Short mmCIF file of C-alpha atoms and ligand atoms in Angstrom, two decimals:
data_model
loop_
_atom_site.label_atom_id
_atom_site.label_comp_id
_atom_site.label_asym_id
_atom_site.label_seq_id
_atom_site.Cartn_x
_atom_site.Cartn_y
_atom_site.Cartn_z
CA MET A 17 14.24 -15.78 70.21
CA THR A 18 16.44 -18.53 71.75
CA VAL A 19 16.60 -22.15 70.87
CA HIS A 20 16.40 -25.04 73.42
CA VAL A 21 16.92 -28.58 72.12
CA ASP A 22 15.60 -31.56 73.95
CA LEU A 23 17.93 -34.56 73.55
CA SER A 24 15.18 -37.21 74.32
CA ARG A 25 14.41 -37.17 70.54
CA LEU A 26 17.80 -38.25 69.51
CA LYS A 27 18.32 -41.89 70.14
CA GLU A 28 22.15 -41.56 69.57
CA ALA A 29 22.47 -39.37 72.64
CA ALA A 30 21.95 -42.42 74.74
CA ALA A 31 22.96 -45.25 72.24
CA GLY A 32 25.96 -43.63 70.71
CA PRO A 33 26.92 -43.09 67.02
CA THR A 34 26.20 -45.45 64.01
CA THR A 35 28.90 -46.79 62.07
CA TYR A 36 29.03 -46.58 58.20
CA ARG A 37 31.22 -48.33 55.66
CA MET A 38 32.06 -47.73 52.11
CA LEU A 39 30.51 -49.83 49.25
CA ILE A 40 33.24 -51.13 46.77
CA ASP A 41 32.52 -53.92 44.34
CA GLY A 42 29.45 -55.04 46.13
CA ARG A 43 31.04 -55.14 49.64
CA PHE A 44 30.90 -52.67 52.58
CA VAL A 45 34.44 -52.09 53.41
CA ASP A 46 36.80 -49.94 55.62
CA GLY A 47 39.39 -47.75 53.78
CA VAL A 48 42.59 -49.20 52.70
CA GLU A 49 44.53 -46.82 54.91
CA GLY A 50 41.98 -47.11 57.89
CA LYS A 51 41.00 -43.55 57.92
CA ALA A 52 37.84 -42.57 59.75
CA GLY A 53 35.55 -39.48 60.20
CA GLY A 54 32.55 -38.57 62.35
CA ARG A 55 29.59 -36.35 62.44
CA VAL A 56 28.31 -34.34 65.34
CA SER A 57 24.59 -33.48 64.86
CA PRO A 58 24.62 -29.76 64.34
CA GLY A 59 21.14 -29.53 65.98
CA HIS A 60 22.09 -31.38 69.04
CA GLY A 61 25.95 -31.22 69.50
CA VAL A 62 25.97 -35.20 69.78
CA GLU A 63 28.09 -37.48 67.83
CA VAL A 64 25.67 -39.42 65.59
CA SER A 65 27.75 -41.05 62.97
CA ARG A 66 31.18 -42.69 62.53
CA TYR A 67 32.40 -43.14 59.00
CA ALA A 68 35.15 -45.23 57.27
CA PHE A 69 36.96 -42.56 55.30
CA GLY A 70 38.69 -43.42 52.01
CA THR A 71 41.88 -42.09 50.18
CA ALA A 72 43.24 -42.34 46.66
CA ALA A 73 43.98 -46.11 47.14
CA ASP A 74 40.15 -46.66 47.75
CA VAL A 75 39.41 -44.45 44.47
CA GLU A 76 41.78 -46.84 42.59
CA LEU A 77 39.60 -49.86 43.83
CA ALA A 78 36.21 -48.18 43.33
CA VAL A 79 37.06 -47.16 39.72
CA ALA A 80 38.55 -50.44 38.87
CA ALA A 81 35.27 -52.17 40.05
CA ALA A 82 33.21 -49.78 38.17
CA ARG A 83 35.34 -50.23 35.08
CA ARG A 84 35.19 -54.04 35.29
CA ALA A 85 31.35 -53.93 35.78
CA PHE A 86 31.16 -51.62 32.75
CA GLU A 87 33.29 -53.53 30.43
CA ALA A 88 31.70 -56.88 31.56
CA GLY A 89 28.66 -55.59 29.61
CA ALA A 90 25.98 -57.31 31.58
CA TRP A 91 24.89 -53.85 32.88
CA ALA A 92 25.52 -51.61 29.95
CA ARG A 93 23.90 -53.91 27.62
CA MET A 94 21.07 -55.13 29.84
CA LYS A 95 17.66 -54.52 28.30
CA ALA A 96 16.54 -51.07 29.35
CA GLY A 97 13.23 -52.60 30.68
CA ASP A 98 15.32 -54.83 33.06
CA ARG A 99 17.30 -51.75 34.10
CA ALA A 100 14.13 -49.82 34.59
CA ALA A 101 12.68 -52.63 36.79
CA LEU A 102 15.73 -52.25 39.06
CA LEU A 103 15.35 -48.67 39.33
CA LEU A 104 11.75 -49.03 40.24
CA LYS A 105 12.59 -51.48 42.86
CA ALA A 106 15.10 -49.11 44.20
CA ALA A 107 12.36 -46.40 44.33
CA ASP A 108 10.03 -48.81 46.24
CA LEU A 109 12.79 -49.51 48.82
CA ILE A 110 13.60 -45.96 49.20
CA ASP A 111 9.79 -45.45 50.14
CA SER A 112 9.92 -48.34 52.55
CA ARG A 113 12.86 -46.72 54.45
CA ARG A 114 11.67 -43.15 54.08
CA ASP A 115 11.62 -42.29 57.76
CA GLU A 116 14.89 -43.73 58.46
CA ILE A 117 16.71 -42.06 55.62
CA ALA A 118 14.91 -38.61 56.45
CA ARG A 119 15.99 -39.02 60.05
CA LEU A 120 19.72 -39.52 58.97
CA ASP A 121 19.58 -36.42 56.80
CA ALA A 122 17.83 -34.36 59.69
CA ILE A 123 20.47 -35.36 62.26
CA GLU A 124 23.39 -34.94 60.07
CA SER A 125 22.58 -31.73 58.10
CA GLY A 126 20.33 -30.00 60.75
CA LYS A 127 17.47 -29.79 58.44
CA PRO A 128 13.83 -30.18 59.67
CA ILE A 129 12.54 -33.76 59.85
CA SER A 130 9.42 -32.96 58.15
CA GLN A 131 11.15 -31.26 55.18
CA ALA A 132 13.56 -34.12 54.92
CA GLN A 133 10.78 -36.67 54.62
CA GLY A 134 9.37 -34.78 51.72
CA GLU A 135 12.93 -34.78 50.05
CA VAL A 136 13.07 -38.63 50.44
CA ALA A 137 9.68 -38.93 48.80
CA GLY A 138 10.77 -36.59 46.11
CA ALA A 139 13.89 -38.56 45.45
CA ALA A 140 11.94 -41.80 45.04
CA ASP A 141 9.83 -40.08 42.58
CA ILE A 142 12.80 -39.23 40.62
CA TRP A 143 14.32 -42.71 40.52
CA ARG A 144 10.82 -43.69 39.07
CA TYR A 145 11.15 -40.84 36.40
CA ALA A 146 14.63 -42.02 35.51
CA ALA A 147 13.24 -45.68 35.12
CA ALA A 148 10.78 -44.28 32.61
CA LEU A 149 13.45 -42.39 30.63
CA ALA A 150 15.68 -45.66 30.54
CA ARG A 151 12.94 -47.24 28.40
CA THR A 152 12.44 -44.26 26.12
CA LEU A 153 16.27 -43.40 25.46
CA HIS A 154 17.12 -43.86 21.77
CA GLY A 155 19.21 -42.65 18.88
CA GLU A 156 18.27 -41.38 15.44
CA SER A 157 18.13 -42.96 12.09
CA TYR A 158 18.68 -41.16 8.70
CA ALA A 159 17.00 -42.98 5.69
CA ASN A 160 17.44 -39.85 3.56
CA LEU A 161 21.00 -40.13 2.61
CA GLY A 162 20.66 -41.95 -0.71
CA ASP A 163 19.63 -45.52 -1.63
CA ASP A 164 22.93 -47.00 -0.67
CA MET A 165 23.38 -45.42 2.77
CA LEU A 166 21.55 -45.76 6.05
CA GLY A 167 22.97 -43.48 8.84
CA LEU A 168 22.38 -44.35 12.44
CA VAL A 169 23.13 -42.38 15.60
CA LEU A 170 23.51 -44.71 18.63
CA ARG A 171 23.21 -43.60 22.23
CA GLU A 172 25.72 -45.49 24.25
CA PRO A 173 26.53 -45.06 27.95
CA ILE A 174 29.52 -42.84 28.57
CA GLY A 175 31.23 -45.26 30.69
CA VAL A 176 32.46 -44.91 34.48
CA VAL A 177 31.03 -41.60 36.01
CA SER A 178 32.28 -39.87 39.28
CA LEU A 179 29.23 -38.32 41.05
CA ILE A 180 30.17 -35.77 43.92
CA THR A 181 27.46 -34.24 46.16
CA PRO A 182 27.23 -31.48 48.87
CA TRP A 183 25.70 -31.51 52.40
CA ASN A 184 22.64 -29.44 52.00
CA PHE A 185 20.32 -32.06 50.24
CA PRO A 186 22.14 -35.35 50.66
CA PHE A 187 19.64 -37.80 49.47
CA LEU A 188 17.92 -35.58 46.98
CA ILE A 189 20.96 -34.43 45.01
CA ILE A 190 22.21 -37.90 44.46
CA ALA A 191 18.93 -38.72 43.05
CA GLN A 192 19.38 -36.16 40.53
CA LYS A 193 22.44 -37.78 39.29
CA LEU A 194 22.76 -41.56 39.90
CA PRO A 195 19.38 -42.99 38.57
CA PHE A 196 19.95 -41.18 35.24
CA ALA A 197 23.45 -42.40 34.95
CA LEU A 198 22.24 -45.97 35.73
CA ALA A 199 19.44 -45.57 33.30
CA ALA A 200 21.92 -44.74 30.54
CA GLY A 201 23.83 -48.03 31.32
CA CYS A 202 26.84 -46.43 33.26
CA THR A 203 28.49 -47.38 36.23
CA ALA A 204 29.37 -45.00 38.97
CA VAL A 205 31.58 -43.95 41.83
CA VAL A 206 29.89 -41.79 44.25
CA LYS A 207 31.08 -39.49 47.03
CA PRO A 208 28.69 -37.69 49.44
CA SER A 209 29.98 -34.82 51.54
CA GLU A 210 32.06 -35.89 54.46
CA MET A 211 29.61 -34.27 56.87
CA THR A 212 26.27 -35.97 55.57
CA SER A 213 27.38 -39.42 54.26
CA ALA A 214 25.05 -41.70 56.02
CA SER A 215 21.99 -41.55 53.80
CA THR A 216 23.96 -42.22 50.74
CA VAL A 217 25.50 -45.38 52.39
CA VAL A 218 21.87 -46.39 53.12
CA LEU A 219 21.11 -45.83 49.40
CA GLY A 220 23.99 -48.33 48.82
CA GLU A 221 22.23 -50.95 50.92
CA ILE A 222 19.04 -50.54 49.02
CA LEU A 223 20.75 -50.98 45.67
CA MET A 224 22.45 -54.12 46.87
CA GLN A 225 19.10 -55.31 48.09
CA ALA A 226 17.29 -54.45 44.90
CA GLY A 227 19.72 -56.63 43.03
CA PHE A 228 22.06 -54.18 41.20
CA PRO A 229 25.19 -56.11 40.14
CA ALA A 230 28.44 -55.67 42.20
CA GLY A 231 30.58 -52.90 41.02
CA VAL A 232 27.85 -50.89 39.19
CA VAL A 233 27.62 -48.52 42.00
CA ASN A 234 30.43 -47.83 44.40
CA ILE A 235 30.23 -45.29 47.26
CA LEU A 236 33.18 -43.81 48.81
CA MET A 237 33.34 -41.57 51.93
CA GLY A 238 35.96 -38.82 52.79
CA THR A 239 37.19 -35.50 52.24
CA GLY A 240 37.38 -33.53 48.98
CA PRO A 241 41.21 -33.67 48.69
CA ASP A 242 41.53 -37.25 49.83
CA VAL A 243 38.69 -38.86 47.70
CA GLY A 244 37.05 -36.24 45.61
CA ALA A 245 40.14 -34.99 43.79
CA PRO A 246 41.39 -38.47 42.73
CA MET A 247 37.81 -39.30 41.57
CA VAL A 248 38.07 -36.34 39.27
CA SER A 249 41.54 -36.74 37.94
CA HIS A 250 41.52 -40.63 37.57
CA PRO A 251 42.06 -41.52 33.93
CA GLY A 252 39.55 -44.49 34.26
CA VAL A 253 36.70 -42.08 34.79
CA ASP A 254 34.87 -40.83 31.65
CA MET A 255 32.60 -38.06 33.20
CA VAL A 256 32.29 -36.05 36.50
CA SER A 257 29.01 -34.69 37.61
CA PHE A 258 29.55 -32.28 40.65
CA THR A 259 27.23 -30.33 42.69
CA GLY A 260 28.77 -28.08 45.16
CA SER A 261 30.43 -24.52 45.58
CA THR A 262 31.44 -22.49 42.56
CA ARG A 263 34.95 -22.39 44.06
CA VAL A 264 35.45 -26.14 44.11
CA GLY A 265 33.54 -26.48 40.84
CA LYS A 266 36.05 -24.32 39.21
CA ALA A 267 39.02 -26.30 40.51
CA THR A 268 37.11 -29.63 39.62
CA MET A 269 36.74 -28.39 35.95
CA ALA A 270 40.29 -27.54 35.78
CA THR A 271 41.55 -30.89 36.89
CA ALA A 272 39.00 -32.63 34.56
CA SER A 273 40.45 -30.63 31.76
CA GLN A 274 43.83 -32.50 32.07
CA SER A 275 42.10 -35.61 30.63
CA LEU A 276 39.22 -33.84 28.67
CA LYS A 277 36.65 -35.42 30.77
CA LYS A 278 33.03 -34.49 30.28
CA VAL A 279 31.91 -32.37 33.33
CA ALA A 280 28.38 -31.38 34.62
CA MET A 281 28.29 -28.75 37.23
CA GLU A 282 25.60 -27.52 39.63
CA LEU A 283 27.09 -24.68 41.58
CA GLY A 284 26.00 -21.67 43.69
CA GLY A 285 23.31 -19.07 43.32
CA LYS A 286 22.34 -15.58 44.40
CA ASN A 287 18.77 -15.69 43.36
CA ALA A 288 16.26 -12.80 43.39
CA GLN A 289 12.47 -12.61 43.66
CA VAL A 290 11.31 -9.37 41.99
CA VAL A 291 7.96 -7.98 43.23
CA PHE A 292 5.87 -5.42 41.68
CA PRO A 293 3.20 -3.54 43.21
CA ASP A 294 0.47 -5.19 41.12
CA ALA A 295 1.30 -8.80 42.56
CA ASP A 296 -0.67 -10.69 44.95
CA LEU A 297 1.30 -9.38 48.04
CA GLU A 298 0.27 -11.86 50.51
CA ALA A 299 1.56 -14.80 48.42
CA ALA A 300 4.59 -12.93 47.70
CA VAL A 301 5.41 -12.27 51.34
CA ASP A 302 4.94 -15.99 52.02
CA ALA A 303 7.11 -16.90 49.14
CA ALA A 304 9.85 -14.52 50.28
CA VAL A 305 9.80 -15.97 53.70
CA PHE A 306 9.98 -19.44 52.26
CA GLY A 307 12.51 -18.65 49.70
CA SER A 308 14.81 -17.06 52.22
CA LEU A 309 14.35 -19.44 55.19
CA PHE A 310 13.79 -22.90 53.54
CA ASN A 311 16.65 -25.29 54.63
CA ALA A 312 17.98 -22.50 56.75
CA GLY A 313 18.70 -20.52 53.56
CA GLU A 314 21.49 -23.31 52.90
CA CYS A 315 19.99 -23.83 49.40
CA CYS A 316 21.43 -23.09 46.04
CA ASN A 317 18.11 -22.07 44.93
CA ALA A 318 17.53 -19.74 48.02
CA GLY A 319 15.59 -16.49 47.29
CA SER A 320 18.39 -14.74 49.05
CA ARG A 321 17.60 -11.31 47.46
CA LEU A 322 14.42 -9.40 47.38
CA ILE A 323 14.14 -6.86 44.65
CA ILE A 324 11.12 -4.82 45.64
CA HIS A 325 9.23 -1.81 44.30
CA LYS A 326 10.02 1.30 46.52
CA ASP A 327 6.49 2.24 46.98
CA ILE A 328 5.61 -1.32 48.65
CA GLU A 329 8.84 -1.93 50.37
CA ALA A 330 7.84 -0.84 53.92
CA ASP A 331 4.64 -2.60 54.06
CA PHE A 332 5.96 -5.77 52.54
CA LEU A 333 8.90 -5.93 55.15
CA ALA A 334 6.44 -5.33 57.99
CA ALA A 335 4.33 -8.36 56.71
CA TYR A 336 7.75 -10.30 56.25
CA ARG A 337 8.78 -9.67 59.81
CA GLU A 338 5.37 -10.57 61.17
CA LEU A 339 5.34 -13.93 59.19
CA ALA A 340 9.01 -14.77 59.82
CA ALA A 341 8.34 -14.36 63.64
CA ARG A 342 5.86 -17.18 63.38
CA VAL A 343 8.31 -19.60 61.65
CA LYS A 344 9.52 -22.15 64.17
CA VAL A 345 13.29 -22.17 64.53
CA GLY A 346 14.72 -25.30 66.54
CA ASP A 347 15.39 -28.89 66.95
CA PRO A 348 15.39 -30.55 63.57
CA LEU A 349 13.57 -33.62 65.04
CA ASP A 350 10.65 -31.63 66.19
CA PRO A 351 7.90 -32.14 63.50
CA ASP A 352 6.83 -28.51 63.82
CA THR A 353 10.27 -26.96 63.17
CA LYS A 354 10.62 -25.01 59.90
CA VAL A 355 14.31 -23.90 60.21
CA GLY A 356 16.67 -26.20 61.70
CA ALA A 357 20.33 -25.94 62.56
CA ILE A 358 23.27 -24.43 60.71
CA ILE A 359 25.48 -27.13 59.17
CA SER A 360 28.73 -26.28 61.21
CA ALA A 361 30.09 -23.78 63.73
CA ASP A 362 32.48 -22.45 60.90
CA HIS A 363 29.70 -22.00 58.43
CA HIS A 364 27.64 -20.19 61.33
CA ALA A 365 30.51 -17.80 61.77
CA LYS A 366 30.75 -17.20 58.10
CA ILE A 367 27.01 -16.22 58.19
CA THR A 368 27.16 -13.97 61.02
CA GLY A 369 30.42 -12.38 59.56
CA ALA A 370 28.56 -11.73 56.37
CA ILE A 371 25.76 -9.91 58.35
CA GLY A 372 28.20 -7.83 60.33
CA ALA A 373 30.23 -6.88 57.09
CA ALA A 374 26.77 -5.70 55.54
CA ALA A 375 26.06 -3.49 58.52
CA ASP A 376 29.60 -2.06 58.37
CA GLU A 377 29.16 -1.43 54.43
CA GLY A 378 26.16 0.61 55.37
CA ALA A 379 23.26 -1.61 55.00
CA ALA A 380 20.55 -1.59 57.92
CA LEU A 381 19.53 -4.73 59.78
CA ALA A 382 15.76 -4.69 59.59
CA LEU A 383 15.84 -8.15 61.41
CA ASP A 384 18.87 -9.38 63.23
CA GLY A 385 18.84 -13.29 63.74
CA ARG A 386 22.14 -13.60 65.38
CA ILE A 387 21.76 -15.66 68.51
CA PRO A 388 24.41 -15.27 71.25
CA ALA A 389 26.95 -18.11 70.99
CA ALA A 390 26.50 -18.78 74.68
CA ASN A 391 23.06 -20.11 74.00
CA SER A 392 23.52 -22.16 70.95
CA SER A 393 26.26 -21.60 68.37
CA GLN A 394 24.65 -23.41 65.60
CA TYR A 395 21.22 -21.73 65.21
CA LEU A 396 20.20 -18.53 63.45
CA ASN A 397 16.79 -16.70 63.35
CA PRO A 398 15.56 -14.94 60.14
CA THR A 399 17.67 -11.94 59.35
CA VAL A 400 16.57 -9.16 56.83
CA VAL A 401 19.23 -6.64 55.56
CA ARG A 402 17.82 -3.49 54.03
CA ASN A 403 19.36 -0.61 52.07
CA VAL A 404 21.45 -2.97 50.20
CA LYS A 405 23.38 -1.59 47.11
CA PRO A 406 24.11 -3.98 44.15
CA GLU A 407 27.89 -3.56 44.71
CA MET A 408 27.85 -4.79 48.45
CA ALA A 409 29.04 -8.16 49.19
CA ILE A 410 25.71 -9.09 50.64
CA ALA A 411 24.10 -8.45 47.19
CA ARG A 412 26.57 -10.51 45.20
CA GLU A 413 28.03 -13.26 47.39
CA GLU A 414 26.22 -16.50 48.49
CA VAL A 415 25.67 -16.23 52.28
CA PHE A 416 23.92 -19.70 52.61
CA GLY A 417 22.08 -18.78 55.58
CA PRO A 418 18.63 -17.34 56.57
CA VAL A 419 19.52 -13.97 55.41
CA LEU A 420 17.44 -11.83 53.06
CA SER A 421 19.18 -8.79 51.34
CA VAL A 422 16.63 -6.29 50.15
CA LEU A 423 17.29 -3.93 47.23
CA SER A 424 14.64 -1.64 45.95
CA PHE A 425 13.62 -0.30 42.33
CA SER A 426 11.49 2.22 40.81
CA SER A 427 11.14 0.94 37.02
CA GLU A 428 11.02 -2.39 35.39
CA ALA A 429 14.43 -1.84 33.75
CA GLU A 430 16.07 -1.15 37.04
CA ALA A 431 14.43 -4.34 38.57
CA VAL A 432 15.91 -6.44 35.45
CA SER A 433 19.43 -4.70 35.94
CA LEU A 434 19.52 -5.53 39.68
CA LEU A 435 18.28 -9.14 38.93
CA ASN A 436 21.23 -9.83 36.65
CA ALA A 437 23.74 -7.97 38.75
CA THR A 438 25.54 -11.12 40.00
CA ASP A 439 27.97 -13.73 38.69
CA TYR A 440 25.41 -16.23 39.42
CA GLY A 441 22.44 -17.28 37.36
CA LEU A 442 20.67 -20.18 38.84
CA SER A 443 17.06 -19.07 39.37
CA ALA A 444 14.72 -16.05 39.87
CA GLY A 445 11.13 -15.22 40.71
CA VAL A 446 8.88 -12.64 39.41
CA TRP A 447 5.62 -11.57 41.11
CA THR A 448 3.14 -9.51 39.17
CA SER A 449 -0.41 -9.69 37.75
CA ASN A 450 0.52 -8.05 34.57
CA LEU A 451 1.36 -10.76 31.97
CA ASP A 452 3.48 -8.55 29.67
CA ARG A 453 5.70 -7.67 32.49
CA ALA A 454 6.05 -11.17 33.68
CA ILE A 455 7.15 -12.29 30.16
CA GLY A 456 9.42 -9.22 29.84
CA VAL A 457 11.27 -10.00 33.04
CA THR A 458 11.30 -13.66 32.54
CA ARG A 459 12.88 -13.10 28.99
CA ALA A 460 15.42 -10.72 30.35
CA ALA A 461 16.47 -12.79 33.30
CA ARG A 462 20.02 -14.64 32.95
CA ALA A 463 18.74 -17.69 35.02
CA GLY A 464 18.18 -21.34 34.43
CA THR A 465 14.67 -21.39 36.04
CA VAL A 466 12.30 -18.49 36.28
CA TRP A 467 9.21 -18.83 38.50
CA ILE A 468 6.34 -16.55 37.94
CA ASN A 469 3.93 -16.11 40.76
CA THR A 470 5.45 -18.94 42.72
CA PHE A 471 8.84 -19.95 44.05
CA MET A 472 11.10 -23.03 44.41
CA ASP A 473 8.55 -25.55 42.86
CA GLY A 474 10.34 -28.53 41.19
CA TYR A 475 9.46 -31.50 39.00
CA PRO A 476 11.57 -34.32 37.70
CA GLU A 477 10.23 -33.48 34.23
CA LEU A 478 11.63 -30.01 34.25
CA PRO A 479 15.44 -29.42 33.74
CA PHE A 480 17.29 -27.55 36.46
CA GLY A 481 20.62 -25.98 36.35
CA GLY A 482 22.38 -22.52 36.06
CA TYR A 483 23.43 -19.74 33.75
CA LYS A 484 26.82 -18.00 34.17
CA GLN A 485 28.87 -19.11 37.13
CA SER A 486 25.91 -21.26 38.62
CA GLY A 487 26.92 -24.25 36.47
CA LEU A 488 27.15 -26.04 33.44
CA GLY A 489 24.46 -28.47 31.90
CA ARG A 490 21.22 -29.26 33.33
CA GLU A 491 19.85 -32.13 35.45
CA LEU A 492 16.40 -33.69 35.41
CA GLY A 493 14.14 -33.28 32.35
CA LYS A 494 14.17 -35.60 29.42
CA GLY A 495 17.67 -34.81 28.51
CA ALA A 496 18.99 -36.07 31.93
CA VAL A 497 19.80 -39.60 30.73
CA GLU A 498 21.26 -38.42 27.56
CA ASP A 499 23.78 -36.43 29.36
CA TYR A 500 25.43 -39.72 30.49
CA THR A 501 25.70 -40.96 26.91
CA GLU A 502 28.13 -40.67 23.93
CA THR A 503 26.72 -40.83 20.38
CA LYS A 504 28.19 -43.14 17.90
CA THR A 505 27.65 -42.46 14.23
CA VAL A 506 27.08 -45.71 12.07
CA GLN A 507 27.07 -45.40 8.34
CA MET A 508 25.67 -48.54 6.65
CA HIS A 509 26.56 -49.03 2.98
CA ARG A 510 24.49 -51.10 0.71
CA GLY A 511 25.52 -52.40 -2.75
CA PRO A 512 28.61 -51.84 -4.84
CA ARG A 513 30.81 -49.00 -3.54
CA THR A 514 32.46 -46.54 -6.17
CA GLY A 515 36.11 -47.04 -5.88
CA TRP A 516 38.26 -43.76 -5.13
CA TRP A 517 41.44 -44.77 -7.14
CA ALA A 518 40.17 -46.79 -9.80
CA PRO A 519 36.50 -46.78 -10.45
CA ARG A 520 35.27 -50.35 -10.65
CA GLY A 521 33.50 -51.83 -13.63
P1 NAD B 21 31.65 -27.95 48.43
O1 NAD B 21 31.99 -27.43 47.05
O2 NAD B 21 32.50 -27.61 49.62
O3 NAD B 21 31.69 -29.57 48.52
C1 NAD B 21 30.89 -30.23 47.54
C2 NAD B 21 31.54 -31.69 47.39
O4 NAD B 21 32.75 -31.55 46.73
C3 NAD B 21 31.71 -32.40 48.79
O5 NAD B 21 31.50 -33.91 48.57
C4 NAD B 21 33.23 -32.25 49.01
O6 NAD B 21 33.86 -33.10 49.82
C5 NAD B 21 33.65 -32.30 47.53
N1 NAD B 21 35.09 -31.74 47.39
C6 NAD B 21 35.64 -30.77 48.00
N2 NAD B 21 36.91 -30.40 47.59
C7 NAD B 21 37.07 -31.20 46.55
C8 NAD B 21 38.12 -31.30 45.49
N3 NAD B 21 39.15 -30.64 45.49
N4 NAD B 21 37.74 -32.15 44.40
C9 NAD B 21 36.66 -32.95 44.45
N5 NAD B 21 35.67 -32.82 45.34
C10 NAD B 21 35.89 -31.80 46.23
O7 NAD B 21 30.26 -27.50 48.62
P2 NAD B 21 29.30 -27.77 49.96
O8 NAD B 21 29.66 -26.72 51.04
O9 NAD B 21 29.15 -29.18 50.36
O10 NAD B 21 27.90 -27.29 49.36
C11 NAD B 21 27.37 -26.04 49.33
C12 NAD B 21 27.50 -25.38 47.87
O11 NAD B 21 26.93 -26.27 47.09
C13 NAD B 21 26.90 -24.06 47.85
O12 NAD B 21 27.77 -23.34 47.10
C14 NAD B 21 25.65 -24.42 47.02
O13 NAD B 21 25.13 -23.34 46.39
C15 NAD B 21 26.04 -25.63 46.14
N6 NAD B 21 24.84 -26.32 45.73
C16 NAD B 21 24.46 -26.28 44.41
C17 NAD B 21 23.15 -26.99 43.99
C18 NAD B 21 22.82 -26.76 42.58
O14 NAD B 21 22.05 -27.72 42.12
N7 NAD B 21 23.22 -25.75 41.84
C19 NAD B 21 22.60 -27.70 44.94
C20 NAD B 21 23.09 -27.76 46.16
C21 NAD B 21 24.22 -27.15 46.35
#
């Protein structure tokens, strides 16, 4: 199946790229050193965006602005109800610009427009959830310490936070961080991926329009080494929340350890769906297709491994192939597209390389989605790799493409052992109508999320994050605002105090 893209849907093909600037201290500015970057739509091969890129000098300005805004206290000590009102206003403005924001994520990342629209609506919902949490954030009191003592545990904002995001869900992932940091009373320096920065700049416009004070949110653009690294090492930053690859996450933690900053990490995954013969197989096939192809597989939560009972493997894969053939791969701006473009030519080469390496290692290509480069180098069709052994790279390493690795089992114990046989532990799915079995596999899974008879659902109310090398900490859920706080213990003494050296009286 080849992909042909009609450029008439892309207004930038005729009008040229749009320019985006950084937000520092309430003003949209170019970088101190005048650096710039650009983005070619991976789905169309047309330059769609030009960005002002920053360097360490801009990080200095942004951290100083965030620090001033924090110390001034107007934001950190604002009534939570007033902060919540601003978060709600931001959510309304996000809704009002939903189509525009979704289009930017689609043309910059290659994701399908209909999916991007859902992500922007989901992001607005998360901003609303954070607004609710702002008003319920509270500490603790201890009135059980004796008649002369009242103990209080105050929750205070941690301070200035650096928030660094990847390219695969540009608008959604910043929504998993920023509104919670703001709800806690923190100020922020934000850096989107250098490939997908436009929608985060639009978020900056929205926050300014909503009335957030200058300096509370600063948005920098640029590369990891130029901007991300100084955002992590800067002594004026109190906490770093990072979503991206496990490799960069480890380097980020090492840098943050030099100044003992708090870190939160959302990293890679090699998630599996385990399918038993007693499952609703039609639903499981659909979930296997969805789990492996959603966002072209460029998803930390992708169901990139299928662990299937050997008795049903052949029929299941036949049904998978039939359904996958009906999934529309193509122009991200076509409303019917389900699988868009791969983020970059480099990443495309990495995916096809991983498919080739799996075949060299002895796995079988049940479905080969590699499309000749002469046609379009940045699309891939669904790919299924069979006869995968747990020691193969395709079973252990994140491919981040529309590629399903199939491993088979004969017993529940073997299924659990395969499920846990990776360094990652982000999520897992189990398909069975046997409740005992579902509970057993769920309890044994070393993963931050387990779906039973469903896959990749998400709610702001439910915490999200990984075991093992998939990360550190959790986003979303009722603890999400607390993550951006410090506690302060206060001991209030009442009445005469017994002297230590010479008792009074
Ligand atoms: P990446 O690690 O290359 O980049 C992520 C961000 O870090 C980008 O903004 C990048 O510019 C920045 N960065 C790069 N080098 C840096 C440095 N030295 N210091 C500070 N910042 C630096 O990841 P990516 O390729 O953009 O995204 C894909 C990865 O993200 C995948 O591994 C995926 O699994 C992971 N991811 C995880 C989750 C999750 O919630 N667990 C969600 C989405 C993506």
